[in-house]
Amino acid sequence: MDRVPALEEPLKKLLGGPTAKVMAEHLDLHTVGDLLHHYPRRYEERGQLTKLAELPLDEDVTVVAQVADARVHTFNGGRGQRLEITITDGSGRLQLVFFGRGIHKPHKELLPGSRAMFAGKVSMFNRRMQLAHPTYAKLGADAAEGDDTADIDSWAGALIPIYPACKGLESWKIAKAVDAVLPSAQEAVDPLPESLREGRGFVPLPEALLKVHRPHTKADIEDARQRLKWDEAFVLQVALARRRHADGQLPAVARRPAPGGLLDAFDAKLPFTLTEGQEKVSAEIFDDLATEHPMHRLLQGEVGSGKTMVALRAMLAVVDSGGQAAMLAPTEVLAQQHHRSITEMMGELAEGGLLGGSEQGTKVVLLTGSMGMPARRQALLDLVTGEAGLVIGTHALIEDKVQFHDLGLVVVDEQHRFGVEQRDALRGKGKQPPHLLVMTATPIPRTVAMTVFGDLETSVLDQLPAGRSPIASHVVPAQDKPHFLARAWERVREEVDKGHQAYVVCPRIGDDEEEAKTAKGKKKAEEAETADKRPPLAVIETAGQLAKGPLQGLRVEILHGRMQPDDKDAVMRRFGAGAVDVLVATTVIEVGVNVPNATAMVIMDADRFGVSQLHQLRGRVGRGSAPGLCLLVTDMPEASPARARLNAVAGTLDGFELSRIDLEQRREGDVLGQAQSGVRSSLRMLTVIDDEEVIAAAREEAVTVVAADPELDRLPGLRTALDALLDKDREQYLDKG
């Protein structure tokens, strides 16, 4: 929940220009309301120390700790001086470093045994975590008179709030700024209907804001958190409930498959039976398609659970009923792959109107941005005349000049790459809103589905089709144990000797001027902080080194997003046909690529990929009858959070478990911010993994409120909160569903 009109006062009026500027640029805080909703991340208790062992790398942190020892070292023949201070919290130790003239003040003030709050960015030097030139404020009896910190004692009682901070604005400075705006909390407009607030025993909003920033007891914090979590969950669920309500009012053409038509002909020629899960999910989809309101369904399933088959049968059912169906893929490689596999699965049914095609068949066309003009013109013509029942394409399908004869169903593959706006634009292509099926192979925990995709009904495919093989995953610590990496390349050779193939994945393409320029700016900024961090490995260099070195004699080729589409397609065809032993690629192979003979995957710099991305990539192997192998190569030290993340991926093949780990390790706003397009700021208090009960209860209350008053005419406070949550141009989206 962002801001309310009474709290619209710009921060620069109250705090002065420089502080307000830092808050706006680094913390996205612009008004009094924004700052009041910038909640403490945690609270330190006097006498209790924080866990230094759990600090995240490359993040601005604030810690309360005790000085264990301090030493001055000289270097450059005695010309340079460095102060190293070790601080401790009982669970771990952390090094602070100061250089040059900056050493005198801390050397005098930070004596062994003294306690202080320290703020800075956690970096790694010589494989040890450190804070370089942290700012600090001494605590309690150690604080000098008139010091920043004398105030901290007076306002915090026994609890010191620690705020999410940034360079140039430490937690204690944010605390002072909050003091200046706290009186305005009395004017906060309450978004919760009074009956709901009283029924659930919540404190009023002004009281919650006061207690979250300046608690006297732990009970104060609990009261405030419960209340503020509910606000966030409820306002978001009201936005989603209104969207669902608006969708429910829209008309759509009911699409029922004709008996003895295209779908029956397709089912009759399938060489295998559908899994129970596929049958169940198909039934849910066909029920939705038969109604006169647009279907809005999310189909999530493990990598390789047969989602494409379910989507294709839905598309054929729509073609049977006289409509057209479009499948939208996030990349050209994936669009071409889908087009190829769908036409192969359909056989002569994909050649409707062509010589040798089935009379029940239909035409299946591909439409991507890089197609040649003649092919593109023909595809557009086939769509507008209705000659093509099925179209598979990239976002090129959304362009204005693409017209359909009668668009009945849109299937969107990999929703997380595809925003609400694009989904919306495609829906405008039908005479009436088409039915919508969204697919994702990134399993989403139920709470996230309710929070992010709350306007969609959810179907889950959790059974793998028969014939899928297990995948063994191992972390390869290349820096600690170089012989492990040598063994990884031996394993690739062994797989190729058995007649199989392998992928090697790198985070970067490499060897490009444009890339070099972009990297240059970034590099300068990073160099100061991470002198010992090398640039990520690149496809072009790695492929060359492997072909001349450990994989010499094997047929090694490359694949990346900057290649011409025809070249990419040719490489994928050669790899699919077994004419390439090892494919060195970027993440363009992440989704949809299906080569059953590929059994091994080596992911270089695996720590630079997210958990769900690693899970997706791993799903490219073990797609046939031979077992799969996935090796996660990293230079990160054993104790680092990155290694913990990789160990988690290696430890389980359960995508739902991994998505949970992913959410716990990332800041949740990243997850919600991407998908919940139009939400101005991510959640501050609500954690979608831990607060399942709050979200489920808020969803029920939201449905009741919206059913009784869809326009929220009787709830102006809630309407105001909703306006703050949604950008103005997103408001139209909410209204039209």
XYZ file of C-alpha atoms in Angstrom:
737
model
C 0.000 0.000 0.000
C 1.622 3.222 -1.004
C 0.282 6.596 -0.058
C -2.889 8.391 0.943
C -3.816 11.999 0.016
C -3.415 13.393 3.556
C 0.194 12.237 3.447
C 1.066 13.639 0.007
C 3.397 16.308 1.452
C 6.764 16.127 -0.415
C 9.650 15.045 1.831
C 11.897 17.905 0.729
C 9.605 20.358 2.531
C 10.185 18.608 5.861
C 13.637 17.066 5.577
C 15.578 19.429 3.341
C 16.794 18.898 -0.229
C 19.876 16.641 0.137
C 18.198 14.011 2.391
C 15.009 14.027 0.300
C 17.075 13.594 -2.876
C 18.857 10.492 -1.544
C 15.531 9.059 -0.356
C 13.913 9.636 -3.747
C 16.801 8.299 -5.831
C 17.840 5.292 -3.775
C 14.760 4.266 -1.780
C 11.947 5.539 -4.049
C 10.504 7.572 -1.152
C 8.993 10.897 -2.219
C 6.229 11.842 0.234
C 5.482 11.695 3.946
C 3.228 8.698 3.264
C 6.042 6.871 1.462
C 8.363 7.328 4.436
C 5.707 6.245 6.940
C 5.335 3.030 4.936
C 9.117 2.464 4.890
C 9.071 0.004 7.791
C 12.007 -1.179 9.899
C 13.477 -4.410 8.537
C 14.051 -5.682 12.082
C 14.669 -4.437 15.644
C 17.816 -4.723 17.725
C 17.504 -5.253 21.437
C 20.022 -3.665 23.725
C 22.126 -6.471 25.148
C 21.426 -8.749 22.185
C 23.687 -8.948 19.174
C 22.808 -9.656 15.541
C 23.957 -12.595 13.420
C 26.984 -11.488 11.417
C 27.275 -14.967 9.931
C 24.144 -14.419 7.820
C 24.975 -11.140 6.067
C 24.179 -11.030 2.325
C 26.998 -10.154 -0.091
C 26.785 -6.895 -2.106
C 23.983 -5.427 0.017
C 23.838 -2.347 2.251
C 23.428 -3.583 5.806
C 23.214 -2.173 9.309
C 24.562 -4.269 12.187
C 24.880 -3.758 15.907
C 28.063 -5.352 17.221
C 30.988 -5.151 19.628
C 34.585 -4.297 18.741
C 36.847 -7.306 19.381
C 40.183 -5.864 18.261
C 41.744 -3.094 16.156
C 45.104 -3.085 14.342
C 46.878 -0.585 12.066
C 48.906 -2.091 9.202
C 51.322 -0.205 6.954
C 51.939 -0.880 3.253
C 53.790 0.726 0.293
C 56.975 0.817 2.341
C 55.260 2.513 5.266
C 53.628 5.260 3.175
C 50.088 3.788 3.332
C 48.094 2.894 6.433
C 45.159 0.533 6.841
C 43.044 0.102 9.976
C 41.478 -3.348 10.402
C 38.825 -3.705 13.090
C 37.190 -7.027 13.919
C 33.635 -6.838 15.253
C 31.733 -9.734 16.779
C 28.192 -10.697 17.646
C 28.898 -13.961 19.435
C 27.894 -15.997 16.355
C 30.451 -14.702 13.879
C 33.074 -12.069 13.174
C 33.289 -9.388 10.500
C 36.218 -7.289 9.343
C 35.928 -3.489 8.989
C 38.637 -1.712 6.961
C 39.569 1.976 6.838
C 42.346 3.517 4.706
C 44.531 6.643 4.670
C 43.382 9.638 6.666
C 40.050 7.942 7.290
C 41.652 5.713 9.954
C 42.236 8.319 12.707
C 38.689 8.916 13.977
C 37.590 5.232 14.099
C 40.971 4.230 15.617
C 40.381 6.692 18.448
C 36.653 5.904 18.923
C 36.207 2.202 18.204
C 38.128 0.708 21.099
C 37.903 -3.020 21.924
C 34.765 -3.669 23.991
C 32.803 -0.658 22.672
C 29.444 -1.186 20.931
C 28.060 0.594 17.883
C 25.790 0.382 14.880
C 27.750 -0.059 11.643
C 26.410 0.505 8.121
C 28.004 -0.260 4.764
C 28.077 -2.589 1.776
C 29.197 -6.171 2.382
C 32.038 -7.111 0.031
C 34.432 -10.028 -0.264
C 38.222 -9.556 -0.051
C 40.711 -12.435 0.107
C 37.692 -14.746 0.498
C 36.583 -12.979 3.694
C 33.518 -10.803 4.145
C 34.160 -7.189 5.064
C 32.730 -3.670 5.280
C 35.048 -1.078 3.722
C 34.830 2.413 5.301
C 31.510 1.756 7.057
C 29.745 4.638 8.777
C 28.977 4.032 12.442
C 27.143 5.449 15.434
C 28.154 4.410 18.937
C 25.541 3.027 21.294
C 24.448 3.485 24.897
C 27.153 4.363 27.385
C 29.707 4.467 24.550
C 27.893 7.310 22.754
C 29.442 10.738 23.196
C 27.300 13.647 24.345
C 25.565 15.337 21.381
C 26.424 12.323 19.203
C 23.939 11.016 16.627
C 23.257 8.152 18.933
C 22.324 9.807 22.169
C 18.908 10.273 20.509
C 18.651 6.624 19.596
C 18.594 5.690 23.251
C 15.841 8.128 24.091
C 13.387 7.169 21.347
C 13.974 3.484 21.075
C 13.447 2.351 24.627
C 14.752 -1.197 24.531
C 14.187 -1.687 20.785
C 16.256 -0.080 18.027
C 14.485 -0.129 14.638
C 16.847 -1.050 11.773
C 15.594 0.421 8.475
C 16.353 -0.737 4.926
C 19.098 1.793 4.161
C 21.379 2.835 1.318
C 24.747 4.476 0.721
C 24.660 7.978 2.156
C 21.612 7.358 4.319
C 22.156 5.000 7.226
C 19.426 3.436 9.310
C 19.840 5.902 12.174
C 19.465 8.881 9.818
C 16.271 7.368 8.392
C 15.059 6.948 11.991
C 15.568 10.693 12.574
C 13.653 11.507 9.376
C 10.799 9.230 10.494
C 10.678 11.183 13.777
C 10.048 14.345 11.772
C 7.049 12.895 9.878
C 5.565 10.635 12.551
C 2.987 13.220 13.768
C 1.393 13.065 10.278
C 0.514 9.398 10.874
C -2.586 10.638 12.720
C -4.022 11.735 9.354
C -3.618 8.368 7.611
C -6.883 7.299 5.946
C -7.852 3.750 6.900
C -8.406 1.446 3.882
C -10.052 -1.377 5.858
C -13.852 -1.325 6.165
C -14.678 -0.622 9.816
C -16.623 -3.872 10.243
C -13.653 -5.878 8.982
C -11.170 -4.031 11.212
C -13.271 -4.421 14.328
C -14.277 -7.985 13.498
C -10.635 -9.030 13.316
C -9.527 -6.894 16.263
C -6.954 -4.780 14.392
C -5.535 -1.539 15.785
C -6.401 1.615 13.751
C -3.896 2.524 11.015
C -2.384 5.626 12.762
C -1.686 3.514 15.851
C -0.153 0.737 13.723
C 2.213 3.223 12.047
C 3.269 4.620 15.409
C 3.874 1.170 16.870
C 5.837 -0.153 13.884
C 8.280 2.777 13.961
C 8.552 3.396 17.712
C 7.559 0.227 19.580
C 7.920 0.035 23.350
C 7.410 -3.719 23.522
C 7.511 -6.724 21.224
C 3.703 -6.846 21.502
C 3.589 -3.377 19.867
C 5.582 -4.699 16.903
C 3.290 -7.720 16.581
C 0.113 -5.542 16.678
C 1.508 -3.229 14.016
C 2.779 -6.011 11.745
C -0.482 -7.940 11.809
C -2.409 -4.829 10.883
C -0.022 -3.606 8.138
C 0.293 -7.056 6.567
C -3.479 -7.197 6.330
C -3.597 -3.811 4.617
C -1.171 -4.957 1.939
C -2.813 -8.328 1.393
C -6.338 -6.931 1.397
C -5.778 -3.972 -0.946
C -3.929 -6.194 -3.436
C -6.633 -8.873 -3.271
C -9.332 -6.213 -3.796
C -7.501 -5.079 -6.955
C -7.414 -8.684 -8.199
C -11.025 -9.377 -7.160
C -12.183 -6.314 -9.107
C -10.264 -7.529 -12.135
C -11.863 -10.989 -11.862
C -15.272 -9.374 -11.371
C -14.806 -7.210 -14.487
C -13.659 -10.268 -16.475
C -16.764 -12.125 -15.346
C -18.922 -9.406 -16.921
C -17.250 -9.717 -20.350
C -18.918 -11.708 -23.111
C -17.067 -14.470 -24.980
C -17.966 -17.046 -27.610
C -18.379 -20.510 -26.087
C -16.000 -22.891 -27.896
C -17.013 -26.559 -27.873
C -15.135 -29.169 -29.956
C -17.192 -30.764 -32.755
C -17.592 -34.544 -32.419
C -15.569 -36.400 -35.063
C -13.586 -33.205 -35.741
C -9.939 -32.154 -35.562
C -9.465 -32.921 -31.844
C -10.855 -36.459 -32.161
C -8.689 -37.086 -35.237
C -5.606 -35.842 -33.330
C -6.348 -37.948 -30.229
C -6.851 -41.036 -32.409
C -3.334 -40.803 -33.830
C -1.479 -40.162 -30.529
C 1.116 -42.912 -29.983
C 0.697 -42.728 -26.169
C -2.052 -42.179 -23.627
C -2.345 -38.899 -21.727
C -1.360 -38.895 -18.044
C -4.133 -38.635 -15.441
C -2.962 -35.073 -14.749
C -3.232 -34.106 -18.420
C -6.761 -35.586 -18.594
C -7.853 -33.710 -15.449
C -6.412 -30.335 -16.511
C -7.816 -30.715 -20.051
C -11.287 -31.274 -18.562
C -10.963 -28.036 -16.512
C -9.912 -26.112 -19.626
C -12.682 -27.545 -21.838
C -15.279 -26.642 -19.169
C -13.993 -23.038 -19.187
C -13.967 -22.862 -23.003
C -17.615 -23.929 -23.101
C -18.793 -20.878 -21.098
C -19.830 -17.488 -22.461
C -17.270 -15.608 -20.371
C -13.558 -15.556 -21.225
C -11.463 -18.268 -19.605
C -8.530 -16.885 -17.582
C -6.470 -19.873 -16.523
C -2.877 -20.376 -15.397
C -1.459 -23.794 -16.262
C 1.641 -24.508 -14.239
C 3.601 -27.694 -14.488
C 7.052 -29.066 -13.915
C 9.555 -28.863 -16.738
C 8.569 -31.647 -19.130
C 5.157 -32.448 -17.624
C 3.434 -32.190 -21.019
C 1.908 -28.697 -20.854
C 2.346 -28.152 -24.601
C 0.215 -31.234 -25.317
C -2.582 -29.920 -23.056
C -2.399 -26.467 -24.697
C -2.429 -27.953 -28.209
C -5.560 -30.000 -27.496
C -7.294 -26.831 -26.215
C -6.231 -24.994 -29.386
C -7.562 -27.808 -31.596
C -10.892 -27.757 -29.716
C -11.229 -24.040 -30.538
C -10.384 -24.620 -34.224
C -13.026 -27.382 -34.208
C -15.619 -24.841 -33.076
C -14.766 -22.518 -35.993
C -12.306 -20.191 -34.199
C -8.566 -19.576 -34.349
C -5.955 -20.106 -31.628
C -2.661 -18.263 -31.103
C 0.324 -19.423 -29.073
C 2.730 -16.747 -27.918
C 6.346 -17.633 -27.014
C 8.910 -15.343 -25.341
C 11.742 -15.978 -27.848
C 12.097 -16.775 -31.560
C 14.006 -19.987 -30.769
C 11.089 -21.158 -28.651
C 8.460 -20.069 -31.198
C 10.262 -22.029 -33.941
C 10.657 -25.016 -31.606
C 6.913 -24.980 -30.740
C 5.994 -24.629 -34.419
C 8.204 -27.550 -35.353
C 7.018 -29.846 -32.544
C 3.317 -28.987 -33.042
C 3.421 -29.609 -36.806
C 5.280 -32.894 -36.147
C 2.707 -33.977 -33.545
C -0.174 -33.102 -35.877
C 1.304 -34.657 -39.042
C -1.082 -34.377 -42.005
C -3.605 -32.585 -39.727
C -1.284 -29.550 -39.865
C -1.640 -29.358 -43.655
C -5.289 -28.434 -44.006
C -6.043 -27.195 -47.528
C -2.721 -28.526 -48.863
C -2.169 -31.480 -51.155
C -1.889 -34.620 -49.027
C -3.286 -32.810 -46.002
C -6.209 -34.174 -44.008
C -9.650 -32.744 -44.783
C -10.186 -32.328 -41.025
C -6.837 -30.500 -40.817
C -5.989 -26.843 -40.536
C -3.035 -24.691 -41.492
C -0.404 -23.986 -38.782
C 1.589 -20.789 -39.385
C 4.649 -19.268 -37.726
C 4.930 -15.494 -37.273
C 8.096 -13.877 -35.878
C 9.641 -10.427 -36.204
C 12.567 -11.531 -38.360
C 10.669 -13.483 -41.032
C 11.219 -12.452 -44.653
C 8.537 -10.221 -46.179
C 6.948 -12.807 -48.567
C 6.554 -15.444 -45.804
C 5.265 -12.800 -43.416
C 2.740 -11.473 -45.947
C 1.437 -15.002 -46.551
C 1.143 -15.688 -42.801
C -0.802 -12.432 -42.248
C -3.102 -13.305 -45.137
C -3.726 -16.811 -43.734
C -4.685 -15.260 -40.381
C -7.076 -12.620 -41.688
C -8.886 -15.064 -44.036
C -9.118 -17.773 -41.365
C -7.149 -20.188 -43.576
C -4.762 -20.746 -40.648
C -6.482 -22.153 -37.565
C -3.312 -22.142 -35.477
C -0.580 -19.494 -35.276
C 2.587 -19.713 -33.222
C 4.659 -16.576 -32.781
C 6.586 -14.123 -30.646
C 5.329 -10.711 -29.504
C 5.253 -9.871 -33.243
C 1.693 -11.273 -32.995
C 0.647 -8.219 -30.975
C 1.525 -5.665 -33.649
C -1.314 -3.531 -34.990
C -1.178 -4.901 -38.501
C -1.793 -8.500 -37.371
C -5.524 -9.202 -37.837
C -7.392 -12.439 -37.133
C -10.503 -13.826 -38.798
C -11.945 -15.032 -35.450
C -9.497 -15.314 -32.555
C -10.953 -17.659 -29.930
C -8.025 -18.643 -27.694
C -4.674 -17.152 -26.733
C -2.033 -19.384 -25.129
C 0.843 -17.495 -23.515
C 3.966 -19.559 -22.796
C 6.180 -18.518 -19.887
C 4.055 -15.755 -18.371
C 6.951 -14.363 -16.302
C 8.505 -13.048 -19.519
C 5.281 -11.472 -20.627
C 3.566 -8.484 -18.997
C -0.091 -7.780 -18.358
C -0.085 -5.069 -21.066
C 0.997 -7.489 -23.795
C -1.580 -10.021 -22.642
C -4.117 -7.237 -22.878
C -3.089 -6.131 -26.389
C -3.525 -9.651 -27.747
C -6.942 -9.965 -26.164
C -8.029 -6.920 -28.148
C -7.488 -8.893 -31.363
C -10.755 -10.862 -31.103
C -14.257 -9.658 -32.043
C -15.075 -10.549 -28.447
C -12.393 -11.144 -25.810
C -10.719 -14.498 -26.571
C -10.223 -17.179 -23.925
C -6.779 -17.014 -22.271
C -4.495 -19.828 -21.134
C -1.196 -18.854 -19.504
C 1.499 -21.534 -19.117
C 4.563 -21.527 -16.886
C 7.185 -24.140 -16.107
C 8.302 -22.155 -13.071
C 6.247 -23.786 -10.327
C 4.549 -21.159 -8.218
C 3.633 -21.796 -4.563
C -0.096 -21.414 -3.900
C 0.343 -18.144 -1.993
C 2.287 -16.564 -4.848
C -0.290 -17.752 -7.352
C -2.996 -16.094 -5.221
C -0.982 -12.885 -4.908
C 0.580 -12.474 -8.337
C -1.802 -14.345 -10.624
C -4.867 -13.783 -8.473
C -6.944 -12.830 -11.515
C -6.382 -16.299 -13.039
C -7.787 -19.690 -12.076
C -4.953 -22.171 -11.539
C -4.396 -25.704 -12.875
C -1.342 -27.744 -11.860
C 0.335 -30.572 -13.792
C 2.587 -32.369 -11.337
C 2.971 -35.781 -13.002
C 5.805 -36.453 -15.420
C 4.947 -38.508 -18.519
C 6.228 -42.108 -18.619
C 9.754 -42.499 -19.987
C 11.238 -39.416 -18.279
C 14.557 -40.099 -16.546
C 15.951 -38.833 -13.239
C 18.530 -36.019 -13.322
C 21.549 -36.121 -10.998
C 22.792 -32.628 -10.044
C 26.159 -31.725 -8.467
C 27.927 -28.500 -7.506
C 31.456 -28.208 -8.997
C 33.556 -25.785 -6.856
C 36.067 -24.856 -9.579
C 38.107 -22.470 -7.419
C 38.423 -24.724 -4.341
C 38.830 -27.988 -6.285
C 40.047 -27.417 -9.870
C 40.293 -31.198 -10.452
C 36.478 -31.354 -10.087
C 36.157 -29.140 -13.176
C 38.576 -31.342 -15.134
C 36.430 -34.327 -14.129
C 33.282 -32.481 -15.328
C 34.718 -32.280 -18.860
C 35.670 -35.978 -18.688
C 32.015 -36.742 -17.807
C 30.871 -34.784 -20.893
C 33.238 -36.852 -23.074
C 31.922 -40.080 -21.505
C 28.316 -39.091 -22.343
C 29.293 -38.298 -25.956
C 31.165 -41.628 -26.178
C 27.882 -43.349 -25.244
C 26.239 -41.639 -28.233
C 24.630 -38.798 -26.226
C 24.956 -34.996 -26.384
C 25.604 -32.169 -23.945
C 24.862 -28.496 -23.288
C 27.308 -25.994 -21.799
C 25.562 -22.822 -20.594
C 27.317 -19.453 -20.027
C 25.826 -16.197 -18.684
C 27.273 -13.964 -21.445
C 27.637 -13.995 -25.261
C 31.043 -12.265 -25.369
C 33.353 -10.978 -28.114
C 31.298 -7.942 -28.997
C 32.044 -4.211 -29.053
C 28.557 -3.265 -27.942
C 28.766 -5.650 -25.011
C 32.216 -4.313 -24.165
C 30.887 -0.727 -23.997
C 28.013 -1.671 -21.687
C 30.325 -3.715 -19.531
C 32.886 -0.892 -19.354
C 30.602 1.454 -17.438
C 29.445 -1.287 -15.119
C 32.983 -2.524 -14.618
C 34.320 0.847 -13.466
C 31.580 1.108 -10.871
C 32.157 -2.444 -9.677
C 35.950 -2.461 -9.759
C 36.278 -0.361 -6.654
C 34.119 -2.725 -4.626
C 34.990 -6.130 -6.053
C 38.535 -6.021 -7.227
C 38.754 -9.807 -7.302
C 35.485 -10.522 -9.187
C 36.109 -11.478 -12.814
C 33.540 -10.844 -15.585
C 31.059 -13.665 -16.250
C 32.146 -16.405 -18.655
C 31.043 -15.983 -22.270
C 29.775 -18.442 -24.890
C 32.163 -17.486 -27.704
C 35.392 -17.650 -25.642
C 34.326 -20.747 -23.693
C 33.403 -22.656 -26.861
C 36.811 -21.856 -28.372
C 38.687 -22.928 -25.230
C 36.732 -26.185 -24.931
C 37.160 -27.094 -28.603
C 40.942 -26.596 -28.359
C 41.247 -28.037 -24.845
C 39.252 -30.561 -22.787
C 36.645 -31.271 -25.520
C 39.089 -31.379 -28.443
C 37.890 -33.651 -31.242
C 34.189 -33.270 -30.341
C 31.759 -31.355 -32.560
C 31.224 -28.126 -30.574
C 28.832 -25.378 -31.794
C 27.415 -22.194 -30.279
C 23.911 -20.724 -29.889
C 22.977 -17.276 -28.574
C 20.348 -14.563 -28.964
C 22.328 -12.268 -31.274
C 22.658 -14.872 -34.066
C 20.442 -14.554 -37.137
C 17.156 -16.497 -36.669
C 17.929 -18.810 -39.601
C 21.364 -19.581 -38.160
C 19.848 -20.284 -34.721
C 17.271 -22.562 -36.279
C 19.936 -24.381 -38.304
C 22.071 -24.999 -35.187
C 19.037 -26.314 -33.262
C 18.142 -28.614 -36.161
C 21.707 -29.988 -36.320
C 21.766 -30.486 -32.558
C 18.335 -32.171 -32.681
C 19.554 -34.459 -35.476
C 22.636 -35.491 -33.471
C 25.136 -33.750 -35.779
C 26.481 -31.620 -32.875
C 28.018 -33.206 -29.737
C 28.201 -30.173 -27.469
C 26.098 -27.013 -27.726
C 27.614 -24.007 -25.906
C 24.725 -21.581 -25.372
C 23.257 -18.728 -23.359
C 19.884 -19.109 -21.662
C 18.118 -19.089 -25.067
C 17.784 -22.843 -24.447
C 16.073 -22.237 -21.088
C 12.523 -23.053 -22.102
C 10.871 -25.362 -24.586
C 13.985 -26.836 -26.220
C 13.442 -30.585 -26.487
C 16.313 -32.884 -27.517
C 15.773 -36.278 -25.798
C 19.308 -37.456 -26.679
C 20.953 -34.600 -24.677
C 21.878 -36.086 -21.297
C 24.478 -33.744 -19.769
C 24.499 -30.054 -18.929
C 27.364 -28.005 -17.497
C 26.293 -24.556 -16.245
C 29.290 -22.192 -15.976
C 29.185 -19.423 -13.315
C 26.010 -21.073 -12.053
C 25.913 -18.624 -9.113
C 24.998 -15.856 -11.594
C 21.642 -17.489 -12.417
C 18.487 -17.508 -10.302
C 17.151 -20.675 -8.678
C 14.148 -21.057 -10.996
C 16.346 -20.356 -14.033
C 18.750 -23.144 -13.021
C 15.785 -25.482 -12.564
C 14.473 -24.565 -16.013
C 17.869 -25.073 -17.649
C 18.345 -28.427 -15.943
C 14.994 -29.522 -17.367
C 16.581 -29.609 -20.843
C 18.356 -32.902 -19.997
C 16.931 -36.273 -18.971
C 14.109 -35.880 -21.488
C 14.676 -39.348 -22.984
C 15.218 -42.814 -21.546
C 18.851 -42.206 -20.439
C 19.480 -40.545 -17.037
C 20.416 -36.844 -17.030
C 23.392 -35.112 -15.415
C 23.581 -31.421 -14.448
C 26.843 -29.890 -13.168
C 26.713 -26.450 -11.527
C 30.159 -24.840 -11.826
C 31.010 -21.967 -9.480
C 33.978 -20.028 -8.065
C 32.059 -18.927 -4.967
C 33.468 -19.982 -1.547
C 31.747 -22.672 0.472
C 30.267 -20.403 3.149
C 28.683 -17.951 0.677
C 24.904 -17.559 0.196
C 25.428 -18.313 -3.527
C 26.823 -21.751 -2.699
C 23.894 -22.415 -0.352
C 21.551 -21.589 -3.228
C 23.358 -23.958 -5.608
C 23.372 -26.723 -2.991
C 19.594 -26.299 -2.699
C 19.169 -26.694 -6.481
C 21.429 -29.759 -6.522
C 19.528 -31.195 -3.561
C 16.030 -31.384 -5.051
C 14.223 -31.781 -8.376
C 10.974 -30.456 -6.864
C 10.247 -27.164 -8.601
C 7.717 -26.076 -5.970
C 10.288 -26.569 -3.208
C 12.865 -24.595 -5.237
C 10.491 -21.727 -5.946
C 9.920 -21.535 -2.206
C 13.681 -21.385 -1.571
C 13.993 -18.801 -4.339
C 11.392 -16.577 -2.700
C 12.945 -16.913 0.727
C 16.354 -15.915 -0.605
C 15.356 -13.065 -2.899
C 13.587 -9.899 -1.872
C 9.999 -10.705 -2.662
C 9.331 -7.442 -4.401
C 11.424 -8.715 -7.282
C 9.024 -11.584 -7.809
C 5.853 -9.597 -7.306
C 7.079 -6.451 -9.030
C 7.698 -8.235 -12.322
C 4.427 -10.044 -12.621
C 2.067 -7.683 -10.863
C 2.630 -5.027 -13.496
C 1.149 -1.750 -12.366
C 1.831 -2.172 -8.672
C 3.867 0.890 -7.904
C 5.880 -0.585 -5.077
C 6.454 -4.121 -3.947
C 5.183 -5.480 -0.653
C 6.858 -4.070 2.425
C 5.446 -6.124 5.278
C 3.707 -9.106 3.722
C 5.862 -12.149 2.953
C 3.991 -14.331 0.509
C 5.628 -17.536 1.716
C 5.008 -17.112 5.458
C 1.689 -15.285 5.358
C -0.409 -17.847 3.514
C -3.268 -17.610 6.017
C -3.393 -13.812 5.829
C -3.468 -13.885 2.014
C -6.173 -16.573 1.859
C -8.347 -14.754 4.424
C -7.806 -11.374 2.713
C -8.817 -12.928 -0.600
C -12.123 -14.162 0.870
C -12.887 -10.778 2.440
C -11.970 -9.003 -0.820
C -14.347 -11.189 -2.852
C -17.192 -10.390 -0.409
C -16.489 -6.643 -0.461
C -16.239 -6.448 -4.283
C -19.375 -8.548 -4.832
C -21.351 -6.145 -2.625
C -19.807 -2.925 -3.975
C -17.727 -3.406 -7.176
C -17.011 0.329 -7.552
C -16.185 0.696 -3.826
C -18.507 3.720 -3.667
C -19.209 3.109 0.027
C -15.513 2.634 0.886
C -13.657 5.831 -0.088
C -10.636 4.948 2.098
C -10.191 1.642 0.270
C -10.649 3.314 -3.109
C -7.898 5.809 -2.191
C -5.557 2.994 -1.155
C -6.296 1.206 -4.424
C -5.448 4.321 -6.443
C -2.142 4.501 -4.600
C -1.402 0.842 -5.340
C -2.128 1.106 -9.050
C -0.508 3.503 -11.471
C -3.035 5.775 -13.138
C -2.630 4.190 -16.581
C -3.062 0.750 -15.005
C -6.408 1.870 -13.617
C -7.915 1.441 -17.096
C -6.628 -2.117 -17.123
C -8.436 -2.825 -13.878
C -11.653 -1.372 -15.258
C -11.610 -3.282 -18.501
C -10.147 -6.480 -17.055
